[in-house]
Short mmCIF file of C-alpha atoms in Angstrom, two decimals:
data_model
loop_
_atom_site.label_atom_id
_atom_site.label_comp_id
_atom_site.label_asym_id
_atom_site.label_seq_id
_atom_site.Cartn_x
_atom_site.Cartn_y
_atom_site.Cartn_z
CA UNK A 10 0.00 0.00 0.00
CA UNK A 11 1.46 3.51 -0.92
CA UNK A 12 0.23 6.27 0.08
CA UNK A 13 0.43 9.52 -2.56
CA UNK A 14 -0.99 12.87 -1.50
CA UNK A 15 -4.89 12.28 -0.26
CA UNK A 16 -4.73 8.36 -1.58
CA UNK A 17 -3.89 5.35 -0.92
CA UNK A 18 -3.08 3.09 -3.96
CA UNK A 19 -2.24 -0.71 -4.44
CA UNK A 20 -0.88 -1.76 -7.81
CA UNK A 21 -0.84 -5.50 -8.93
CA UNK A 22 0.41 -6.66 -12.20
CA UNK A 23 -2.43 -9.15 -13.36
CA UNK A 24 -1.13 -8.65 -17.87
CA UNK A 25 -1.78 -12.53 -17.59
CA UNK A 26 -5.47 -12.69 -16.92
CA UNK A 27 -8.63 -11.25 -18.66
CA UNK A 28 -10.39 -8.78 -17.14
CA UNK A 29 -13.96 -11.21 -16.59
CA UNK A 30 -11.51 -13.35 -14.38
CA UNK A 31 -10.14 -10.61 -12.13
CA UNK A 32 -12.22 -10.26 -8.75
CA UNK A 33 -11.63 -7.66 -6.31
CA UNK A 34 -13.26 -7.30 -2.94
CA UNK A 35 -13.32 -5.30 0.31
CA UNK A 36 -13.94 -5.69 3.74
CA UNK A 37 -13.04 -3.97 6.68
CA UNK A 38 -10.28 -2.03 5.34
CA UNK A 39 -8.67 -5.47 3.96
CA UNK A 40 -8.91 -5.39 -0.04
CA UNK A 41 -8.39 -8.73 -1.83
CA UNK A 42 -7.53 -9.67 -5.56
CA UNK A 43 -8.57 -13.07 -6.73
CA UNK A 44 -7.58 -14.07 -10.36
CA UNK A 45 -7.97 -17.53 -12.16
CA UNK A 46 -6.98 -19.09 -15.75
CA UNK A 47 -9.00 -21.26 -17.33
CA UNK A 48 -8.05 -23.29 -19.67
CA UNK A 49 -10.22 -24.98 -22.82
CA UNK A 50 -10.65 -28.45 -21.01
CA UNK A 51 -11.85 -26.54 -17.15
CA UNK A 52 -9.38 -26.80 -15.37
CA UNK A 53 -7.28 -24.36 -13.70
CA UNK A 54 -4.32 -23.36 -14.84
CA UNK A 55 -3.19 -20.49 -13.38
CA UNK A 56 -4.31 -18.25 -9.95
CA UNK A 57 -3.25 -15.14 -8.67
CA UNK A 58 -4.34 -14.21 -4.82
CA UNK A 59 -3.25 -10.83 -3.51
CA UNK A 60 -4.57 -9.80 0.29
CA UNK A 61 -3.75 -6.31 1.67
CA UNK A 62 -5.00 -4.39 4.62
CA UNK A 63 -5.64 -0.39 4.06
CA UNK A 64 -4.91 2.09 6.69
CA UNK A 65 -7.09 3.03 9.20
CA UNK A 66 -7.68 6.40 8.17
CA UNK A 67 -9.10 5.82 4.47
CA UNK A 68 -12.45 6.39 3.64
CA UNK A 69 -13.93 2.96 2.81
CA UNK A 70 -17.04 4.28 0.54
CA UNK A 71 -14.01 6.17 -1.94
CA UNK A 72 -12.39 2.15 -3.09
CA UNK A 73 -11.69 2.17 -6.37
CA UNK A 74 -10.32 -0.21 -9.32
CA UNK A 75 -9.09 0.48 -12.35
CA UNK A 76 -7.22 -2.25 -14.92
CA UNK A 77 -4.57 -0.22 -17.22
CA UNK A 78 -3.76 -1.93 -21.03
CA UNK A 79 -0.96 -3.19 -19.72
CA UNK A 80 -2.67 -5.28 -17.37
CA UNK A 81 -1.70 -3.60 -13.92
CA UNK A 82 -4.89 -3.49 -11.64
CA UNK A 83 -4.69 0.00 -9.64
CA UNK A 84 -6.98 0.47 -6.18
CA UNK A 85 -7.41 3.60 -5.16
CA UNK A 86 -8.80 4.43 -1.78
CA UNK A 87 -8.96 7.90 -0.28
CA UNK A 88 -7.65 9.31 3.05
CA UNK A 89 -10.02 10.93 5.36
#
């Protein structure tokens, strides 16, 4: 977690998944990032599991995500 001016940001590199398989979530200032490959016969080929917990002091309604075209996810979460 990095903290720049009145955010907080958390920046995972993800360029191997599509976007449908990407799954962030929040919860009591933790954030999570769950990814999974599938591949053509169903099975699983490759996971990506990211858990972080946000400072205290960040405003839990202002989470955002964003996925750049190079595949970096980017959560943003202001301070109070």
């Amino acid at each position: 977690v990095r903290a720049q001016g009145d955010t907080y940001q958390v920046v995972a590199d993800v360029s191997q998944f599509e976007p449908p398989d990407i799954v962030v979530t929040t919860s009591n200032c933790h954030v999570a990032i769950q990814a999974e490959k599938v591949a053509e016969d169903g099975t699983i080929c490759d996971t990506f599991t990211h858990k972080c917990q946000l400072p205290e002091d960040m405003d839990p309604l202002s989470v955002s995500c964003a996925l750049t075209e190079a595949g970096t996810l980017v959560i943003t979460a202001r301070r109070r």
